[in-house]
Short mmCIF file of C-alpha atoms in Angstrom, two decimals:
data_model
loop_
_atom_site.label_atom_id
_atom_site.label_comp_id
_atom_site.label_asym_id
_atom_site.label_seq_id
_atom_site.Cartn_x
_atom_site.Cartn_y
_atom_site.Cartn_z
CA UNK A 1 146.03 33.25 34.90
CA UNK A 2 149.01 31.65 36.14
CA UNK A 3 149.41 32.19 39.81
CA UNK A 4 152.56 33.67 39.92
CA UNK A 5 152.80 33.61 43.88
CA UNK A 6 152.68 30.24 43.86
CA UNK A 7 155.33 28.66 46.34
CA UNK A 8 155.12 24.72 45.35
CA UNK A 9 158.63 23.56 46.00
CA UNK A 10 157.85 19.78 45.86
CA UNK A 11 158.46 16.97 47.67
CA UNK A 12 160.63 17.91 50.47
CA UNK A 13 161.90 15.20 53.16
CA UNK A 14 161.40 16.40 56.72
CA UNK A 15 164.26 17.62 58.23
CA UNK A 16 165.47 14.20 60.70
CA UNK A 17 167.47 16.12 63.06
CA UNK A 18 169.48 14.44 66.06
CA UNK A 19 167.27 13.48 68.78
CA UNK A 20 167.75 15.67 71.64
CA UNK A 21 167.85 13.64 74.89
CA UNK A 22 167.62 16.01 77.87
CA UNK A 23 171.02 15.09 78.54
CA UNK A 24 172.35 18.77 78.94
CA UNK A 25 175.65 19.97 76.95
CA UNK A 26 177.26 16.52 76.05
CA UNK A 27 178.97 17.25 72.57
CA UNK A 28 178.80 13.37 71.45
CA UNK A 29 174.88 13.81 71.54
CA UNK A 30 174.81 16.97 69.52
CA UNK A 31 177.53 15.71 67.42
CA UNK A 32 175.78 12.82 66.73
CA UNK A 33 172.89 14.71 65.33
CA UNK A 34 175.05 17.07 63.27
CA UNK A 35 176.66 13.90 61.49
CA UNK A 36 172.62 12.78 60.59
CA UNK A 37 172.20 16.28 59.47
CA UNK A 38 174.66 16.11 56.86
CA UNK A 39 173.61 12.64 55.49
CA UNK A 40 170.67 14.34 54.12
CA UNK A 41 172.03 15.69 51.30
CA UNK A 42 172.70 12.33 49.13
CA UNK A 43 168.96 11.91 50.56
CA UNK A 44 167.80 15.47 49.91
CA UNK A 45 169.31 15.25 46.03
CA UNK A 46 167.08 12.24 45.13
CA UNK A 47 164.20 14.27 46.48
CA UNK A 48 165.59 17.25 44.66
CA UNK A 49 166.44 15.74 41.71
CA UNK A 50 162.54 15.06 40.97
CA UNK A 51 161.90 18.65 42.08
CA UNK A 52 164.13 20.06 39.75
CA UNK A 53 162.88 17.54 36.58
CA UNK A 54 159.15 18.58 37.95
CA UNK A 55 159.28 22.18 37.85
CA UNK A 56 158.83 23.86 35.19
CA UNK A 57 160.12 27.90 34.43
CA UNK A 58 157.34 29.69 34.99
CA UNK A 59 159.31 33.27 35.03
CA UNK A 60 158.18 34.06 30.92
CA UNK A 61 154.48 33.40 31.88
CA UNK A 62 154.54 35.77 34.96
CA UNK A 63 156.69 38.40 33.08
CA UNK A 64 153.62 38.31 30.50
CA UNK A 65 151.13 39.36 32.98
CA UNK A 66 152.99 42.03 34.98
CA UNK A 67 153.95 43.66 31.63
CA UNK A 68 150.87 43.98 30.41
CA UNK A 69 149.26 47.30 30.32
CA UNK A 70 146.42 47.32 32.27
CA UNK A 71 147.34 50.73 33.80
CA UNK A 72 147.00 48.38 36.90
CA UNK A 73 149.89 49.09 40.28
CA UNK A 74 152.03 46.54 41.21
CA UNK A 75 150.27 45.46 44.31
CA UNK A 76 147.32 44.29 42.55
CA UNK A 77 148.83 43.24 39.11
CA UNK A 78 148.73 39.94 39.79
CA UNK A 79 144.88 39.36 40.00
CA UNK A 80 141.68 39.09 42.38
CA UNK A 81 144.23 37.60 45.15
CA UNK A 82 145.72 40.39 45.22
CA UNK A 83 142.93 42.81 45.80
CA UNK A 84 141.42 40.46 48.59
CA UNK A 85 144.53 40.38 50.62
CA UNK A 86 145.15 44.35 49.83
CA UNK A 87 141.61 44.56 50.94
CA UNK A 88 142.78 42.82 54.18
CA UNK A 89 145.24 44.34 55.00
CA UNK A 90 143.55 47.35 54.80
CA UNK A 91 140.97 46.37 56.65
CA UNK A 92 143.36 45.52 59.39
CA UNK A 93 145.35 48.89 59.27
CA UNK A 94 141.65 51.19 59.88
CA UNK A 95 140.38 48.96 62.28
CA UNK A 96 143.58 48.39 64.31
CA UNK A 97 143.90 52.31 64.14
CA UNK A 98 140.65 52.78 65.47
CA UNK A 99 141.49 50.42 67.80
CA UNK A 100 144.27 51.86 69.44
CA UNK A 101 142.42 55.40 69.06
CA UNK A 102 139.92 53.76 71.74
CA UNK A 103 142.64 52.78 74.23
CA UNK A 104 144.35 55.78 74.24
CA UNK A 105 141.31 57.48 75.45
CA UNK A 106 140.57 54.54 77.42
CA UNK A 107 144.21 54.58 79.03
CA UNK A 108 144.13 58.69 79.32
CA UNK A 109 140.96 58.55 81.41
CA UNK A 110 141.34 57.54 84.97
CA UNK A 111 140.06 53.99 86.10
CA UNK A 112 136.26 54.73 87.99
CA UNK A 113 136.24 53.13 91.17
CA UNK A 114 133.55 50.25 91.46
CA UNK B 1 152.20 54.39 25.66
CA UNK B 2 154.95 56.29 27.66
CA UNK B 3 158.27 55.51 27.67
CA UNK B 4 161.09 56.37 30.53
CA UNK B 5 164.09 57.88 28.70
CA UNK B 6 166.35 57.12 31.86
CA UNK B 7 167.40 53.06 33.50
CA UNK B 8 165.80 54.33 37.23
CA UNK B 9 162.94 52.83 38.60
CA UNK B 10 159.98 55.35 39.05
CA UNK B 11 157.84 52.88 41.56
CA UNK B 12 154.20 52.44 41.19
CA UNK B 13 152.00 53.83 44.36
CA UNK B 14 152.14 51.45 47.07
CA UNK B 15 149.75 51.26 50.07
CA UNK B 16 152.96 49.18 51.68
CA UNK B 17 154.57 52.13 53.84
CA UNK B 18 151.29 53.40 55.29
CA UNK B 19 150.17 49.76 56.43
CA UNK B 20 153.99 49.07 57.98
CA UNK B 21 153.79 52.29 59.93
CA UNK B 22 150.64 51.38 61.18
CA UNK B 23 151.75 47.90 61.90
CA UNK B 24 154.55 49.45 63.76
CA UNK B 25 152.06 51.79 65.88
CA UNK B 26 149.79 49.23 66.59
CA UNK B 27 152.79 46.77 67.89
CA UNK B 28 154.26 49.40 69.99
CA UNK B 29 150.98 50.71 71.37
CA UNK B 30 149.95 47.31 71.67
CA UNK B 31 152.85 46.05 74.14
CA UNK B 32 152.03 49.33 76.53
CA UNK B 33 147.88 48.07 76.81
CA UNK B 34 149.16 44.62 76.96
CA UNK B 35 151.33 45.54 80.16
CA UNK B 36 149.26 47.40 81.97
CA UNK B 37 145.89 45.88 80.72
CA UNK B 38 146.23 42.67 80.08
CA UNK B 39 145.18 42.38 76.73
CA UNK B 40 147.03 41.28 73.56
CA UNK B 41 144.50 42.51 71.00
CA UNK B 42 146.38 45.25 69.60
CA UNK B 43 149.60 43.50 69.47
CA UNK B 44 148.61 40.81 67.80
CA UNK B 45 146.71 42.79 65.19
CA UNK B 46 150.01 44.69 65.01
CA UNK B 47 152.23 41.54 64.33
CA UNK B 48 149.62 40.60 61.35
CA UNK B 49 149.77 43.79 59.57
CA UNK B 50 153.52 43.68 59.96
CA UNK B 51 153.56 40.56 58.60
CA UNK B 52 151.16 41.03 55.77
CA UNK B 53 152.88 44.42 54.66
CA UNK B 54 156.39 42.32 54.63
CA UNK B 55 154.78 39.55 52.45
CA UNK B 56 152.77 42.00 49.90
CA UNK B 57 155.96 44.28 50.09
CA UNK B 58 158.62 42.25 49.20
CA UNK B 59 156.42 39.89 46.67
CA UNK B 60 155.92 43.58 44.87
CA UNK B 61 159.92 44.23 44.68
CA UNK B 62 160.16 40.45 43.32
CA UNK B 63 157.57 41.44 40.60
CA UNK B 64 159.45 44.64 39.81
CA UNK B 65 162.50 43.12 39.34
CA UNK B 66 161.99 39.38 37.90
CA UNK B 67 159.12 39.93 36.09
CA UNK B 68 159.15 43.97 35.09
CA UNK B 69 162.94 44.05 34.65
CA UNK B 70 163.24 47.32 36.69
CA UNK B 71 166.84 46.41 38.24
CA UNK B 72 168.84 47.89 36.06
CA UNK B 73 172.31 48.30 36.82
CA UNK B 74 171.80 51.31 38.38
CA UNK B 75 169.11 50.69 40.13
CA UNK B 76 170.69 47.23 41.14
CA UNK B 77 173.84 49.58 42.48
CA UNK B 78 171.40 51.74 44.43
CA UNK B 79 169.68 48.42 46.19
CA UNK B 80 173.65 47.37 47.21
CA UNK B 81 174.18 50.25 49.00
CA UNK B 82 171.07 49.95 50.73
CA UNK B 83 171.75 46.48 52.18
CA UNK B 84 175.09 47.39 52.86
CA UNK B 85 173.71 50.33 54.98
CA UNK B 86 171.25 48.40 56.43
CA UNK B 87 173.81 46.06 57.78
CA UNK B 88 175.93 48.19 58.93
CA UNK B 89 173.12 50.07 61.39
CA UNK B 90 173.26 46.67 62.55
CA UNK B 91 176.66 46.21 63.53
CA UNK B 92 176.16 49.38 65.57
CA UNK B 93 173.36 47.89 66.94
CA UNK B 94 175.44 45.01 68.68
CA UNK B 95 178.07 47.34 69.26
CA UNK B 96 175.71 49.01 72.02
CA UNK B 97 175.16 45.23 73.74
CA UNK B 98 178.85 44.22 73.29
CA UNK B 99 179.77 47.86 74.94
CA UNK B 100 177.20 46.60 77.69
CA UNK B 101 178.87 43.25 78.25
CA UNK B 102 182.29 44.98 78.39
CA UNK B 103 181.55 47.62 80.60
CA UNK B 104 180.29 45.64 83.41
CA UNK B 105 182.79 42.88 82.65
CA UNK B 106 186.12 44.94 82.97
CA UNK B 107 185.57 46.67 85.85
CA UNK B 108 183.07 43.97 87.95
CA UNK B 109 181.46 45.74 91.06
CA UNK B 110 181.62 44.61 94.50
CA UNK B 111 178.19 43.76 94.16
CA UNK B 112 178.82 41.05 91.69
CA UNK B 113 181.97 39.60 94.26
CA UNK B 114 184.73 42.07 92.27
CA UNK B 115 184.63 39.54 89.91
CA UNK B 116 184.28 37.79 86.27
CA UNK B 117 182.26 36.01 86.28
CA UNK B 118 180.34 37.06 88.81
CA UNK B 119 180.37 34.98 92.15
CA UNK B 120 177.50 32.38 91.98
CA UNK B 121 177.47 32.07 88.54
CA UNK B 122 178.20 28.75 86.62
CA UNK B 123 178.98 29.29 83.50
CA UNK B 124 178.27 27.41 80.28
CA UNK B 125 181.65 25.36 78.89
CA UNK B 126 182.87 27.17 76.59
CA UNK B 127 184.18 23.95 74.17
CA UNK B 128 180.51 22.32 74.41
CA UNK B 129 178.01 23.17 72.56
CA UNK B 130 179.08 26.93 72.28
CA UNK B 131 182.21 25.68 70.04
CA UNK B 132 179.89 23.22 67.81
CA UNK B 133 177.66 26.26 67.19
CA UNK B 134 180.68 28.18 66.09
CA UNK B 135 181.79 25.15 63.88
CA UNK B 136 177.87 24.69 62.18
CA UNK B 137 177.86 28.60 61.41
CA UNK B 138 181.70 28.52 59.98
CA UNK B 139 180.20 26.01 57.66
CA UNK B 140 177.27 27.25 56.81
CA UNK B 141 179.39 30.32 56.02
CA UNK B 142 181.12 27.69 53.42
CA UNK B 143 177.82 26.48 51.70
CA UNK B 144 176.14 29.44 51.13
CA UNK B 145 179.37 30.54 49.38
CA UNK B 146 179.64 26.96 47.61
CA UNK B 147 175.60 28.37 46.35
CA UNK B 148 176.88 31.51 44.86
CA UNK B 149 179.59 29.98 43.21
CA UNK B 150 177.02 27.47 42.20
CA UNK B 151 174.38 30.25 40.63
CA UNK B 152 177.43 32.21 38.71
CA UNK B 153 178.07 29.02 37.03
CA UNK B 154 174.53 27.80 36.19
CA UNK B 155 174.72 24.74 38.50
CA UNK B 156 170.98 24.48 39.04
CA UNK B 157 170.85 21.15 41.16
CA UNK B 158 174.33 22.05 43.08
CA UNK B 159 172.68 25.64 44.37
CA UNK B 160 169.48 24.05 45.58
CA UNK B 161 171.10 21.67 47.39
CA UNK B 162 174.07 24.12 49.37
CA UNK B 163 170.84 26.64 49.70
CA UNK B 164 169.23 23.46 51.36
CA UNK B 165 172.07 22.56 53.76
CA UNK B 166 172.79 26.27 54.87
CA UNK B 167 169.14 26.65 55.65
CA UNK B 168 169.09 23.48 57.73
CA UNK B 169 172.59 24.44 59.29
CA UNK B 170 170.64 27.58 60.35
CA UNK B 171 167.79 25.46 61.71
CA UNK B 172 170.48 23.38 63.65
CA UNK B 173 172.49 26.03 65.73
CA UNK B 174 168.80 27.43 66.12
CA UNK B 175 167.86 24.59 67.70
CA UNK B 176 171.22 23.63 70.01
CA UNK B 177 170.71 27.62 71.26
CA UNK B 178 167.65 26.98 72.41
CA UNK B 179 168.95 23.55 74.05
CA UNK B 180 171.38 25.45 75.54
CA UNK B 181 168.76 28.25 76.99
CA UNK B 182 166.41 25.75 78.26
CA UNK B 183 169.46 23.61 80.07
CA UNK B 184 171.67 26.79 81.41
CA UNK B 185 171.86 27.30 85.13
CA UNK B 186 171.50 30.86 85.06
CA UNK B 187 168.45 33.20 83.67
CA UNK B 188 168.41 36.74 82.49
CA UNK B 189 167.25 37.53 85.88
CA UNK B 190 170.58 36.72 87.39
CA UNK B 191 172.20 39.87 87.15
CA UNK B 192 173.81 41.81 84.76
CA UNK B 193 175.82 38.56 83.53
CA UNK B 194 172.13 37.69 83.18
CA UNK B 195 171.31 40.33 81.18
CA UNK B 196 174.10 41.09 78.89
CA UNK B 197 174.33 37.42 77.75
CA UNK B 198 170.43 36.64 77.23
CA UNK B 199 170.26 40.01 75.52
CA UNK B 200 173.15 39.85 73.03
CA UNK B 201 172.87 35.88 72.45
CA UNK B 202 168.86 36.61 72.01
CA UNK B 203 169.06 39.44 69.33
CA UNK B 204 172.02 37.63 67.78
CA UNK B 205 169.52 33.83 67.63
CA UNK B 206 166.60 36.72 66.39
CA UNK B 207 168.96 37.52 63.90
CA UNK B 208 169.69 33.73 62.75
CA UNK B 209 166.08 33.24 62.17
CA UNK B 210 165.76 36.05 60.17
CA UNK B 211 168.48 34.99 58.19
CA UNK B 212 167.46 31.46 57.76
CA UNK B 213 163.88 33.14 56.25
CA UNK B 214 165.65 35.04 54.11
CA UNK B 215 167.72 32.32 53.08
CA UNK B 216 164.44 29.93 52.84
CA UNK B 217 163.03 32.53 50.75
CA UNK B 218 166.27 32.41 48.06
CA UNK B 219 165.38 28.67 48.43
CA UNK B 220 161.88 29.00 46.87
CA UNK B 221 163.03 31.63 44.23
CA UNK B 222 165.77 29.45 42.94
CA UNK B 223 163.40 26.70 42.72
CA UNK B 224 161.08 28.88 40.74
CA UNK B 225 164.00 29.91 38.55
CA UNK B 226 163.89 33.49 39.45
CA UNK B 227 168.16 33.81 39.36
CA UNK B 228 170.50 34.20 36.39
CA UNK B 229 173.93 33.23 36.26
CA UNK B 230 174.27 37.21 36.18
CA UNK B 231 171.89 38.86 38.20
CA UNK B 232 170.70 37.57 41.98
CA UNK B 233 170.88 40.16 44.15
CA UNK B 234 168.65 38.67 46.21
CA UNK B 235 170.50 35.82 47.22
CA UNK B 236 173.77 37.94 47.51
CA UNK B 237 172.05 40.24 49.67
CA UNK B 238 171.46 37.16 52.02
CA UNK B 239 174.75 35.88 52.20
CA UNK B 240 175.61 39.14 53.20
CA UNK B 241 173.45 38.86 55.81
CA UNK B 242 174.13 35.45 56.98
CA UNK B 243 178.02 36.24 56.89
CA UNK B 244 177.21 38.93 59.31
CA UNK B 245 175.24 36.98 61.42
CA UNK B 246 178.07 34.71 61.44
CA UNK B 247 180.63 37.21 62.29
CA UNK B 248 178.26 38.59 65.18
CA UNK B 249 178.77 35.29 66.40
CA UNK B 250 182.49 34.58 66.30
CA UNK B 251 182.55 38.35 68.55
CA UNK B 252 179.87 37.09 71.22
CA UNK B 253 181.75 33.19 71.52
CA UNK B 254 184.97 35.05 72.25
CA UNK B 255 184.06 37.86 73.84
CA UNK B 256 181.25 36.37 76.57
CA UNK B 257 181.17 32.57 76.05
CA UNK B 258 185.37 31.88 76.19
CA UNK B 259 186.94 35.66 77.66
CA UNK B 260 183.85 35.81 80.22
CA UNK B 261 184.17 32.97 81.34
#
């Protein structure tokens, strides 16, 4: 099943930012790293260029499996990923209302003296 | 099999609204036990639910919409007004700090010396770094509409590269702001100049990393080929966004960075 969450967005150069010296306020230091910031684009498009050749359109292949009718909601549609992390997050929302069930009665009572 | 015999989108169940709500409960009733008992427990299972409800949430609308088809014009119209309403509950909501800043600012008490700024406070330069901040989001404000312009005409390459630079342009007055918090000479405990400019200039740099997600997240979906030429309401509804973010700005330089000080 194609994973249609998937968030590969290739090869991406790390972001080479002006080196902040912890010389306060001086524009020529943060001016200095805005003019390295914008040489990365003719950097960034050979890195992007590759992404874009590399990826293919996988849009027809998800629209295939959330049309299909499965009788299946949205939220877990997309497969058993789906259900774990639903399952998760469920999980988290009983046990963290439990939770803060306890220390309201916790917080209501007052504290005994030791 | 049924079909609808109208363009709206009847939504499927979703456990998404129960599991934000209790996110929200579990954040809020977290922060009281963590201030008065020392434990973060709650809170931070607050902040995960939040965070997985916002993921699952949001993936779901994608699926609706790319790979169902449910935006329909209609439905497409009804999502614009949304956005637009949602932004606008947020200019109200830095009206409320800006009416702050400007109450205590136009009529200083003798407390604070009878005076603006108030006496023993050194204020930051306003033509520093405050002014190259305004310059990085004015052109930010400029690439993200060079992207649009980009998407309407099918410029694949062009888009993913101005989506790149306005993301890192975000990432760059994100990190000079927090230059400029760790190197000013006053804190939010120093009075209410203090207060009114941590408080504004904080929700305002919240704001900018929320929009530099979103924006990050238009990133992804263009890569993935999710926009038409014709329909990305996604990405318009960030530009939206970040154009408001950017005119929240402009407000707090002049009003508390160059009138206050």
């Amino acid at each position: 099943m194609p994973t249609c969450t998937n968030t590969h967005t290739g090869g991406q150069r790390s972001k080479k930012g002006g080196t902040f010296s912890a010389q306060p306020k001086s524009v020529y230091y943060a001016l200095i790293g805005l003019f390295q910031v914008l040489s990365l684009p003719h950097l960034a498009s050979r890195a992007f260029s590759t992404t874009v050749r590399q990826m293919k359109n996988k849009v027809p292949d998800c629209q295939k499996v959330f049309l299909e009718d499965n009788g299946l909601p949205i939220h877990i549609k997309g497969g058993t990923t789906d259900v774990l992390l639903y399952r998760l997050t469920m999980a988290i929302t009983v046990a963290g209302t439990g939770f803060s069930c306890y220390w309201l009665l916790f917080a209501s009572f007052p504290k005994s003296k030791a | 099999m049924a079909h609808q015999a109208h363009a709206y989108h009847m939504v499927d169940p979703s456990p998404w609204p129960l599991t934000g709500a209790v996110g929200a409960l579990l954040m809020t009733s977290g922060l009281a036990i963590w201030f008065h008992f020392h434990s973060m427990t709650l809170m931070t299972l607050g902040l995960i639910l939040l965070l997985l409800t916002m993921y699952q949430w949001w993936r779901d609308i994608i699926r609706e919409g790319t790979f169902q088809g449910h935006h329909t014009p209609p439905v497409q119209k009804g999502l614009r007004y949304g956005m637009i309403l949602f932004i606008t509950s947020e200019v109200f909501f830095f009206l409320g700090f800006f009416w702050a800043f400007y109450h205590s600012s136009l009529a200083p008490t003798p407390e604070l010396g009878g005076c603006w700024p108030p006496t023993g406070i050194t204020t930051l330069d306003p033509f520093e770094v405050p002014l190259l901040n305004t310059a990085v989001l004015l052109a930010s404000g400029v690439t993200v509409t060079w992207a649009h312009h980009s998407i309407m005409e099918g410029e694949r390459k062009q888009t993913i590269q101005s989506l790149a630079l306005t993301i890192i342009l975000g990432l760059y007055f994100t990190a000079l702001q927090a230059m400029e918090y760790y190197e000013a000479p006053f804190t939010i405990a120093d009075g209410v100049y203090g207060s009114t400019f941590f408080v504004a200039t904080g929700f305002h740099g919240l704001h900018v990393i929320i929009g530099s997600t979103f924006l990050a997240v238009c990133f992804l979906r263009q890569i993935q080929y999710h926009f038409t030429s014709e329909h990305h309401f996604g990405f318009e509804a960030a530009a939206w966004y970040w154009h408001f973010v950017d005119v929240v700005w402009l407000f707090l330089y002049v009003s508390i960075y160059w009138w206050g000080s």
